[in-house]
Coordinates of C-alpha atoms and ligand atoms in Angstrom, one line a residue:
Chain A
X1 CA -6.9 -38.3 -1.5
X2 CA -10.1 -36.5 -1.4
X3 CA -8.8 -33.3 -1.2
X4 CA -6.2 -33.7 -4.6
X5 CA -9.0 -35.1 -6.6
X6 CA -10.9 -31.8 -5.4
X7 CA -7.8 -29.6 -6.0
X8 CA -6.9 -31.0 -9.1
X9 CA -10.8 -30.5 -10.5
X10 CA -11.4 -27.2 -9.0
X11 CA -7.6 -25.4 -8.7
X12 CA -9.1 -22.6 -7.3
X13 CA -10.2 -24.3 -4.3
X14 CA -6.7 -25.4 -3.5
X15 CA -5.4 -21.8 -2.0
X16 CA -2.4 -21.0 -3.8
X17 CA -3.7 -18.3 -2.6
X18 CA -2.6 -15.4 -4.8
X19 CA -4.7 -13.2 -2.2
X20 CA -1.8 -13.8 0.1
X21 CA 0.8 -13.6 -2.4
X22 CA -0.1 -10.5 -3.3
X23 CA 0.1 -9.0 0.4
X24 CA 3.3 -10.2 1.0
X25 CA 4.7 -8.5 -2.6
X26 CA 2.6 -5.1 -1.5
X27 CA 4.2 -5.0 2.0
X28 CA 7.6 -5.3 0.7
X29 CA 7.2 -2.9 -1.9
X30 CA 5.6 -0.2 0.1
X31 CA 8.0 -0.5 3.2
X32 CA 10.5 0.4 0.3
X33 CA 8.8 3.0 -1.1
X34 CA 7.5 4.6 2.3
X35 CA 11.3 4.7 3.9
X36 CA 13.1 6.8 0.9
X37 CA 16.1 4.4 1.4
X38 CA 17.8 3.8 -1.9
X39 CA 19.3 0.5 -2.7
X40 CA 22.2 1.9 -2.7
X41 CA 22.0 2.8 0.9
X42 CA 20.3 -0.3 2.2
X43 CA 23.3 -2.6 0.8
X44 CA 26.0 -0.8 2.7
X45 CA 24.1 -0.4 6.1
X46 CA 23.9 -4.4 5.5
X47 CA 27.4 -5.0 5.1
X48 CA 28.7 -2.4 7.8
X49 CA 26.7 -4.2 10.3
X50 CA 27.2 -7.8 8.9
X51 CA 30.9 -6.4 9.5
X52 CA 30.9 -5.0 13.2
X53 CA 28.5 -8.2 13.8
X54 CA 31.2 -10.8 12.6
X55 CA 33.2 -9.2 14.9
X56 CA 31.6 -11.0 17.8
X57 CA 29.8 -13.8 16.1
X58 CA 29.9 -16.5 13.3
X59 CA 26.9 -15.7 11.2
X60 CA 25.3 -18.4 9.2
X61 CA 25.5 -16.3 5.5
X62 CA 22.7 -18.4 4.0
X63 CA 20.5 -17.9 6.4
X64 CA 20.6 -14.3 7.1
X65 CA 17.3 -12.1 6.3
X66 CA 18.2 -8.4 6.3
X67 CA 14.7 -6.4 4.7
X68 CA 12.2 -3.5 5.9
X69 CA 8.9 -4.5 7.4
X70 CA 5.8 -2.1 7.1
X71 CA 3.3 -2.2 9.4
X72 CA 0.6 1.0 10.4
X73 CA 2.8 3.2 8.2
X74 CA 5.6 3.0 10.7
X75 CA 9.0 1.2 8.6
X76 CA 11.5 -0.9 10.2
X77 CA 14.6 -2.8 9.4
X78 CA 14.2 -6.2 10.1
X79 CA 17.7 -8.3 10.6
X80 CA 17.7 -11.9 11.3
X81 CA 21.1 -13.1 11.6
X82 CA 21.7 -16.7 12.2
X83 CA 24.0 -17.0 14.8
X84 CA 26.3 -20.1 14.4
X85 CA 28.6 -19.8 17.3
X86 CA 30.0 -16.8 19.6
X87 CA 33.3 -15.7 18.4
X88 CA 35.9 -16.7 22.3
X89 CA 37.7 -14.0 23.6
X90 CA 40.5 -15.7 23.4
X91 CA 40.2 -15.2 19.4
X92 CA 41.1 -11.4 20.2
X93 CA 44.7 -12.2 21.6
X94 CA 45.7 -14.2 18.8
X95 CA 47.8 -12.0 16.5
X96 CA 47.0 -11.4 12.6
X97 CA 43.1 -11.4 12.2
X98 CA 42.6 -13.9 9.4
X99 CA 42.1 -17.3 9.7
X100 CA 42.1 -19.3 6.7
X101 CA 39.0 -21.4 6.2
X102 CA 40.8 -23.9 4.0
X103 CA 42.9 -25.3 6.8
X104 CA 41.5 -24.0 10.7
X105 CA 43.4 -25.6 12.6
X106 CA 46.9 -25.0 11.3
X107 CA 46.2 -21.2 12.6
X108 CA 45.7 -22.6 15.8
X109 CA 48.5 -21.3 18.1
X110 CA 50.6 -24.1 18.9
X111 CA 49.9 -25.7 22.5
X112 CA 52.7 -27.1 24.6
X113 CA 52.8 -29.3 27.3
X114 CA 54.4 -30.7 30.3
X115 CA 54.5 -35.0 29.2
X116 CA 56.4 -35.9 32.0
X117 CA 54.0 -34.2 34.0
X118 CA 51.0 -36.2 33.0
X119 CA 52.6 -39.9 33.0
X120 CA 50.3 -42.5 32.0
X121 CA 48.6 -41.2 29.1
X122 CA 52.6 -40.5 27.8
X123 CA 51.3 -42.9 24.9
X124 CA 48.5 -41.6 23.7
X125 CA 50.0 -38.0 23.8
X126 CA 53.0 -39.1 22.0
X127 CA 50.5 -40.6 18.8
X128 CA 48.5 -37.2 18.6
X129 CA 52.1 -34.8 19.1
X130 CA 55.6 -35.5 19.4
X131 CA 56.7 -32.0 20.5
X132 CA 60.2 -30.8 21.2
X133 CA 61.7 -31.1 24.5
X134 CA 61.5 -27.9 25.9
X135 CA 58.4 -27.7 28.5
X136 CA 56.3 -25.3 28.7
X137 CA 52.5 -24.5 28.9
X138 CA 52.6 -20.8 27.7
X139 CA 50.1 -19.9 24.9
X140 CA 51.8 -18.5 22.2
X141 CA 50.2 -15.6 20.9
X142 CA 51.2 -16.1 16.9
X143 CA 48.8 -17.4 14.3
X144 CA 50.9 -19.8 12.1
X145 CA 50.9 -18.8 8.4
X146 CA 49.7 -22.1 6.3
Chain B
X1 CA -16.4 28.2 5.2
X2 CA -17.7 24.2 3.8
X3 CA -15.4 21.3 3.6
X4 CA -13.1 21.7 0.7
X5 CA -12.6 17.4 -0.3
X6 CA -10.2 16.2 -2.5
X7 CA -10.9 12.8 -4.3
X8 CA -8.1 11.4 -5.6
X9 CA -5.7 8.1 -6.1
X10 CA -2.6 8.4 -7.9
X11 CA -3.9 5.7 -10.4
X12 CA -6.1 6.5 -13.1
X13 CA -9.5 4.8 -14.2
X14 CA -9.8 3.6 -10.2
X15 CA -12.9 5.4 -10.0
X16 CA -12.4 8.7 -8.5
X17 CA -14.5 10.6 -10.8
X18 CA -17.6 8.4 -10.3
X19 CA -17.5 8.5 -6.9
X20 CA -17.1 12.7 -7.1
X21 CA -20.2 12.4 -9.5
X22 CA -22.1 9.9 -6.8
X23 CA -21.2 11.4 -3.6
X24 CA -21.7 15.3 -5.0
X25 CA -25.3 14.0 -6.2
X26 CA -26.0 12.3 -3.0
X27 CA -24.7 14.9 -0.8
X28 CA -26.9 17.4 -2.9
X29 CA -29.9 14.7 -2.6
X30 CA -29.4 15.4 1.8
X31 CA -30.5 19.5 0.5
X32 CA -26.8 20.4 0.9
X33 CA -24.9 22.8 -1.4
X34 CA -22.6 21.4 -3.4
X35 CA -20.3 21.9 -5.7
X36 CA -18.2 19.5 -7.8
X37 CA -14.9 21.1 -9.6
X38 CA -13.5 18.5 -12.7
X39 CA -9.5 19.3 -12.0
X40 CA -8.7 17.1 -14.8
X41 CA -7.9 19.9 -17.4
X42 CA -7.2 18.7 -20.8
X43 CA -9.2 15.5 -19.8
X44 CA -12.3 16.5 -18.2
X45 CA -15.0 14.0 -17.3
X46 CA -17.1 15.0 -14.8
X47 CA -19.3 16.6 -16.9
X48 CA -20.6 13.5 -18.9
X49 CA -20.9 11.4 -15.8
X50 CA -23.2 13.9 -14.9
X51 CA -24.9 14.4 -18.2
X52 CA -24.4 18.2 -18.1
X53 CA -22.1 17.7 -21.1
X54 CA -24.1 19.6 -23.3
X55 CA -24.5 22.7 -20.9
X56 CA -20.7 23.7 -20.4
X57 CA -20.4 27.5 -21.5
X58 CA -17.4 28.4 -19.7
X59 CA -14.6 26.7 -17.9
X60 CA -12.3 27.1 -14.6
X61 CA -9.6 28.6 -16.6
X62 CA -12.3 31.1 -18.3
X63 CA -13.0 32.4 -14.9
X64 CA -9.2 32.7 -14.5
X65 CA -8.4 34.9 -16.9
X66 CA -11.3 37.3 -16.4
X67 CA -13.4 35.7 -19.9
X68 CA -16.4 35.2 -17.1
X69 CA -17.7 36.0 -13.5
X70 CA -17.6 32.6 -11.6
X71 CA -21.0 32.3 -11.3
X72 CA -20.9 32.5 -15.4
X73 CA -19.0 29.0 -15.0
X74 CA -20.8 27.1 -13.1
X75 CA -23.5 24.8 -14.7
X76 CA -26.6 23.8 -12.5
X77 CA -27.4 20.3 -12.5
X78 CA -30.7 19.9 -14.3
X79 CA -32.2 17.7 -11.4
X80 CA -30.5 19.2 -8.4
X81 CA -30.6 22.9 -8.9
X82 CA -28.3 22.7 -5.6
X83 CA -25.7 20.4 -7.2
X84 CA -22.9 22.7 -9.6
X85 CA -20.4 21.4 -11.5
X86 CA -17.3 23.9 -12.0
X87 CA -15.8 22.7 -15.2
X88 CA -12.3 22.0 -16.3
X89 CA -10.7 23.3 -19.8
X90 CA -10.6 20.7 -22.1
X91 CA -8.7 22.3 -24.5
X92 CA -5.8 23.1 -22.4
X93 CA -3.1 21.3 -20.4
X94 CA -2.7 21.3 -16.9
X95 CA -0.2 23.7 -16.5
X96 CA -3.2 26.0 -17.4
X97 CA -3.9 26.2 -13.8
X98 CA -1.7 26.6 -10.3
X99 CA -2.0 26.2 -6.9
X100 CA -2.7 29.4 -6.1
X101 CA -5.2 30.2 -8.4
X102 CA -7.0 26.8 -7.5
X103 CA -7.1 28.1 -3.8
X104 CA -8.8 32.1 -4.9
X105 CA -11.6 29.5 -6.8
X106 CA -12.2 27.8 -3.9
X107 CA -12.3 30.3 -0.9
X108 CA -14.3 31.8 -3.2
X109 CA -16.9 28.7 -3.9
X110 CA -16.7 27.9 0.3
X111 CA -17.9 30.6 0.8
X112 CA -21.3 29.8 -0.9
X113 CA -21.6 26.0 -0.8
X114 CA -21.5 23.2 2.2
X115 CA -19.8 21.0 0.0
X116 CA -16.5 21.9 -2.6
X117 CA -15.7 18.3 -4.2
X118 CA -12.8 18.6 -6.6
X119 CA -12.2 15.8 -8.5
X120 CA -8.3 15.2 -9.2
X121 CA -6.8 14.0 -12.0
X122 CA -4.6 10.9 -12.0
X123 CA -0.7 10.9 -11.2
X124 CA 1.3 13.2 -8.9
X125 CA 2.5 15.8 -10.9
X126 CA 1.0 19.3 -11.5
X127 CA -2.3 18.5 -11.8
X128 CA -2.4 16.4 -8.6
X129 CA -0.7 19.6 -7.4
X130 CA -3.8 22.0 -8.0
X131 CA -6.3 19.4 -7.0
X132 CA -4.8 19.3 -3.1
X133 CA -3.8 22.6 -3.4
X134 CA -6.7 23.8 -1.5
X135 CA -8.1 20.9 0.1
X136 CA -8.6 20.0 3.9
X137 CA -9.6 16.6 3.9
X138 CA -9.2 14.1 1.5
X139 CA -10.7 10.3 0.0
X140 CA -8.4 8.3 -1.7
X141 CA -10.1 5.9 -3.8
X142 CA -8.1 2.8 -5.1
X143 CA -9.0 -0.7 -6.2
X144 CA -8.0 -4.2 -4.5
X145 CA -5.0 -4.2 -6.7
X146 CA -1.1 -3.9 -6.2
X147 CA -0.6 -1.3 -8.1
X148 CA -3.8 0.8 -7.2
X149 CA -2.7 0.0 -3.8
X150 CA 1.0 1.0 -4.2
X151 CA -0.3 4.5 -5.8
X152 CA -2.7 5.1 -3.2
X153 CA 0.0 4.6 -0.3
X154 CA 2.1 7.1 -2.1
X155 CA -0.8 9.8 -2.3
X156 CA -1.5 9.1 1.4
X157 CA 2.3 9.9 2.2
X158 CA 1.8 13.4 -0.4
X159 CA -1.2 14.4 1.3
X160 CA 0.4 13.9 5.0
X161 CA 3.3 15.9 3.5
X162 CA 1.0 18.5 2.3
X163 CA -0.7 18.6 5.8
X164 CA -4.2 17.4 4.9
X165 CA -4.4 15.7 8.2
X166 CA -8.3 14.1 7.5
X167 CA -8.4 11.3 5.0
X168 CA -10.7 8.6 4.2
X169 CA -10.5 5.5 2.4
X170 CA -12.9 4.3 -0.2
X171 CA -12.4 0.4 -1.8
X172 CA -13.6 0.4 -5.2
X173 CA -14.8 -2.3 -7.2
X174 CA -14.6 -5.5 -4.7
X175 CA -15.4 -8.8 -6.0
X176 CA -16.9 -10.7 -3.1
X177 CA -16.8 -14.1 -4.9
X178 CA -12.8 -13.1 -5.8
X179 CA -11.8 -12.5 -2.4
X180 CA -14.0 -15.9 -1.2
X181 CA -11.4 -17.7 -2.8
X182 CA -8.3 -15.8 -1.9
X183 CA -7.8 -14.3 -5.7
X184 CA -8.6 -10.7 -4.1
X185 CA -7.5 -8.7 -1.3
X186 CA -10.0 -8.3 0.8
X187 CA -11.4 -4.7 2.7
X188 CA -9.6 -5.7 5.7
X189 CA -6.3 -6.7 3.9
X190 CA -6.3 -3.3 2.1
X191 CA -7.4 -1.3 5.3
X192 CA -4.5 -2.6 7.0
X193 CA -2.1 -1.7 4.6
X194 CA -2.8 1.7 3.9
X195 CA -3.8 2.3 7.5
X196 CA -6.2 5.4 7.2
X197 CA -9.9 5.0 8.4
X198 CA -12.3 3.2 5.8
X199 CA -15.1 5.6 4.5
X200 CA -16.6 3.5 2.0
X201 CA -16.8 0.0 0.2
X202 CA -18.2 -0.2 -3.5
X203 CA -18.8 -3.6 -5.1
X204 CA -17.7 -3.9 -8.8
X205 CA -21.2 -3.0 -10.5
X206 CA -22.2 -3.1 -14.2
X207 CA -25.1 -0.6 -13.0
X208 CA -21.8 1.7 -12.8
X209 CA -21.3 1.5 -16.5
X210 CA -25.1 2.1 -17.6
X211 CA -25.4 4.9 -15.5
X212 CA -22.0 6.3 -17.2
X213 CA -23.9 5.8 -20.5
X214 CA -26.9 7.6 -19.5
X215 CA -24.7 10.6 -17.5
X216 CA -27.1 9.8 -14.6
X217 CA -25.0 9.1 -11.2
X218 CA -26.3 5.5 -9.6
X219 CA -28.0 7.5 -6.6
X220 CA -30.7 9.0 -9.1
X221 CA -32.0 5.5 -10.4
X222 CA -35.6 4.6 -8.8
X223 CA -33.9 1.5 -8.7
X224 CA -31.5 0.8 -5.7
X225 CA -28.4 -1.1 -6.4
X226 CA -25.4 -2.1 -4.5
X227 CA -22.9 0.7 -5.7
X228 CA -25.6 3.2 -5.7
X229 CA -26.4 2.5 -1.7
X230 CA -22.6 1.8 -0.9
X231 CA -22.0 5.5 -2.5
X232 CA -25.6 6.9 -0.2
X233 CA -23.8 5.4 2.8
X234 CA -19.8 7.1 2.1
X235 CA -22.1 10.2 2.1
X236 CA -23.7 9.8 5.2
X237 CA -20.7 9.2 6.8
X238 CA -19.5 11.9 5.4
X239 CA -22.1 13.9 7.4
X240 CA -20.8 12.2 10.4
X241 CA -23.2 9.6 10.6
X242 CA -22.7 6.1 11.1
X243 CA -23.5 3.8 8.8
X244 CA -22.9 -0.1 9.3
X245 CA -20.7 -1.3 6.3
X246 CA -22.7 -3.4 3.4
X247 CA -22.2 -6.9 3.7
X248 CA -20.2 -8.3 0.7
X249 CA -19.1 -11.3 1.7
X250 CA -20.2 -14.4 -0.1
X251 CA -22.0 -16.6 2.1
X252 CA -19.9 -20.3 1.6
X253 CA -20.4 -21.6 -2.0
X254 CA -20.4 -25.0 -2.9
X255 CA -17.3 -25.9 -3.3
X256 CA -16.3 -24.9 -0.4
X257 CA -18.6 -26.5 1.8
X258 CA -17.7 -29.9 0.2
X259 CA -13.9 -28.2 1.2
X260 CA -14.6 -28.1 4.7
X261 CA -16.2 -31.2 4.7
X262 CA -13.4 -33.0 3.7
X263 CA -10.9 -31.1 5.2
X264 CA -12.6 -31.3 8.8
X265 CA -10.4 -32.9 11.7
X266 CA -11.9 -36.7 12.1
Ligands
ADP301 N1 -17.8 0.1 -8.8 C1 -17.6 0.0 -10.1 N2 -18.1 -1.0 -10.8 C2 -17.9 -1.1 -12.2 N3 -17.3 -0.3 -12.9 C3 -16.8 0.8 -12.3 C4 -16.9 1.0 -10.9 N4 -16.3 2.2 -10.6 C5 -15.8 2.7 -11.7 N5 -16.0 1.9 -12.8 C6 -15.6 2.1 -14.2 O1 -14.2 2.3 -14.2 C7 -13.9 3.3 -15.2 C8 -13.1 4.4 -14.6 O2 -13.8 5.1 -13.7 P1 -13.5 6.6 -13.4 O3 -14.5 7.1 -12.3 O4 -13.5 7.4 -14.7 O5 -12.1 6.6 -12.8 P2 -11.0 7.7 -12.6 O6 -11.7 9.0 -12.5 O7 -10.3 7.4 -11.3 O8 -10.0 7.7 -13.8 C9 -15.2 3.7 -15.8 O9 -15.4 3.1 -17.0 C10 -16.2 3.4 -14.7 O10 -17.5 3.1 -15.3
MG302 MG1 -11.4 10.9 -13.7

């Protein structure tokens, strides 16, 4: 409580340091200016590697950080993409690319399965899905339209 | 052949024509030759900082077009008979001049002095132009501010482009007590960022302004003053020697010892 009465009399003392602040703004200005990109061309590198990214990973859109970093004259491009899970293989055999985000698990391919096989847990099984009668335990490789 | 410098910034009023003023007379003061040239046509300065003013007969662009011999140009500091000042045309624009043209002045003037200083004007355009035009090394001057910064990285990036491969860095006006309480950048935070070697750190000095007034660089005053020895040591280094960096830090104020006090782990 010290410290706030401090900060409060002498706001300087409290570092909202605009010394920082004003690094931060001059990095990011100058790694712009010193790599000739145009906006333009920064905003579609971003989206055609967001794209061939998303082809093998959820990304986690709010948290992604896509900018160029300047340090000893030398520019990069910084990407930090959030990974939120890894896309199964499985995911490439199902037909029809889309899934619909309203409803995921309707696009789920439709999973058979042997009851008679399993016995006991007949009752449970027959709460959760009371499938047709022919047996089978083949994938099918269709994405149901919702 | 001496070392043709060009002092320049890409922002204006940061303090590249009092350090060509300071550094010429300094340089000048260690017996070299120098010579300063104002390449600030239509807005030349040079000449009052150096309180020759009054002595300007001819200009750069008189020499150009055959009014006058070089030598004709050139006005002989009244203290340092081995300090010259070639002037700019104040009447004219800065399309007055080119490349070229700046390059036949100065093969010509290296050939005479140790020292060809040419003062640029602000911006990147032509005048900017004719100031590197025929310049090996470079300063770059530029104030602990964002956009005195920003400017200055873009020169740095025209001069590499223009194959002046030797710069050095000069920090003008720093405000010790400023950067104490992280409203400032500091030499270090400024040095990083542009990443060329540091040559030179000048405090902010009134002493600057009075010496304007009297057209009497700092390093003439009996007196010695903070911006008057910081500008001694940028041309010592400029010799090659070295020269340990003036302290400007403030030792811990007040406040911020009751700070630390308070803020100390138990
Ligand atoms: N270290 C300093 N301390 C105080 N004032 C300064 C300092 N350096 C430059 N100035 C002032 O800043 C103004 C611009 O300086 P000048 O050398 O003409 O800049 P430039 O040639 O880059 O336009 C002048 O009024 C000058 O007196
Ligand atoms: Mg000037």
């Amino acid at each position: 409580m010290f410290i706030e009465l401090l900060e409060k009399l002498f706001p300087n003392l409290n570092d909202r340091n605009s010394r920082q602040e004003v690094k931060n703004r001059l990095q990011l200005v100058l790694a712009h200016d010193r790599s000739d990109l145009t906006p333009q061309m920064i905003e579609s590198m971003r989206r055609e590697i967001l794209e061939v990214v998303s082809k093998y990973v959820d990304l986690d859109a709010d948290a992604m950080d896509f900018a160029l970093e300047n340090s000893s004259r030398v520019t990069s491009l910084v990407a930090n993409l959030p990974i939120i899970r890894v896309k199964k293989p499985e995911f490439y055999t199902v037909k029809g690319e889309g899934i619909s985000e309203e409803s995921p698990m309707d696009d789920l391919p439709e999973i058979q399965i042997d009851e008679a096989a399993i016995g006991d847990l007949q009752l449970e099984l027959e709460a959760v899905k009371p499938t047709n009668s022919e047996v089978s335990s083949e994938v099918k490789s269709e994405t149901v339209e919702s | 052949m001496g070392r043709v410098i060009v002092i320049t910034s890409g922002k204006g009023g940061v303090g590249k024509t009092t350090t060509t003023a300071n550094i010429g007379m300094a340089l000048a003061q260690r017996n070299r030759k120098v010579v300063v040239i104002d390449a600030d046509f239509g807005l030349r300065n040079l000449d009052l900082l150096l309180g020759l003013e009054n002595r300007v007969v001819y200009t750069a662009v008189d020499v150009l077009s055959g009014q006058c011999r070089l030598e004709q140009a050139l006005v002989k500091d009244k203290r340092r008979g081995n300090l010259v000042l070639l002037p700019a045309a104040q009447n004219r624009t800065k399309d007055s001049i080119n490349p070229a043209q700046m390059r036949q002045l100065v093969s010509a003037l290296g050939k005479v002095f140790d020292y060809v200083l040419i003062d640029s004007p602000a911006g990147i355009e032509m005048g900017f132009q004719n100031a590197i035009a025929a310049a090996t090394e470079a300063i770059v001057v530029t104030t602990p501010e964002i956009s005195a910064v920003r400017d200055a990285d873009r020169v740095i990036g025209l001069l590499e482009a223009n194959n002046i491969k030797k710069s050095g860095l000069i920090i003008n006006r720093i405000r010790p007590k400023m950067v104490a309480v992280n409203d400032m950048m500091s030499v270090e935070d400024v040095t990083e960022i542009l990443a060329i070697p540091l040559i030179g750190v000048v405090p902010d000095d009134e002493k600057v302004i009075v010496s304007t007034n009297k057209g009497e660089p700092l390093v003439l005053s009996g007196t010695p003053t903070q911006a008057g020895s910081a500008f001694e040591n940028i041309a010592r280094r400029i010799e090659g020697e070295k020269v340990e960096f003036l302290d400007l830090t403030v030792k811990d104020g007040f406040l911020s010892k009751i700070k630390s006090f308070f803020t100390k782990p138990v």
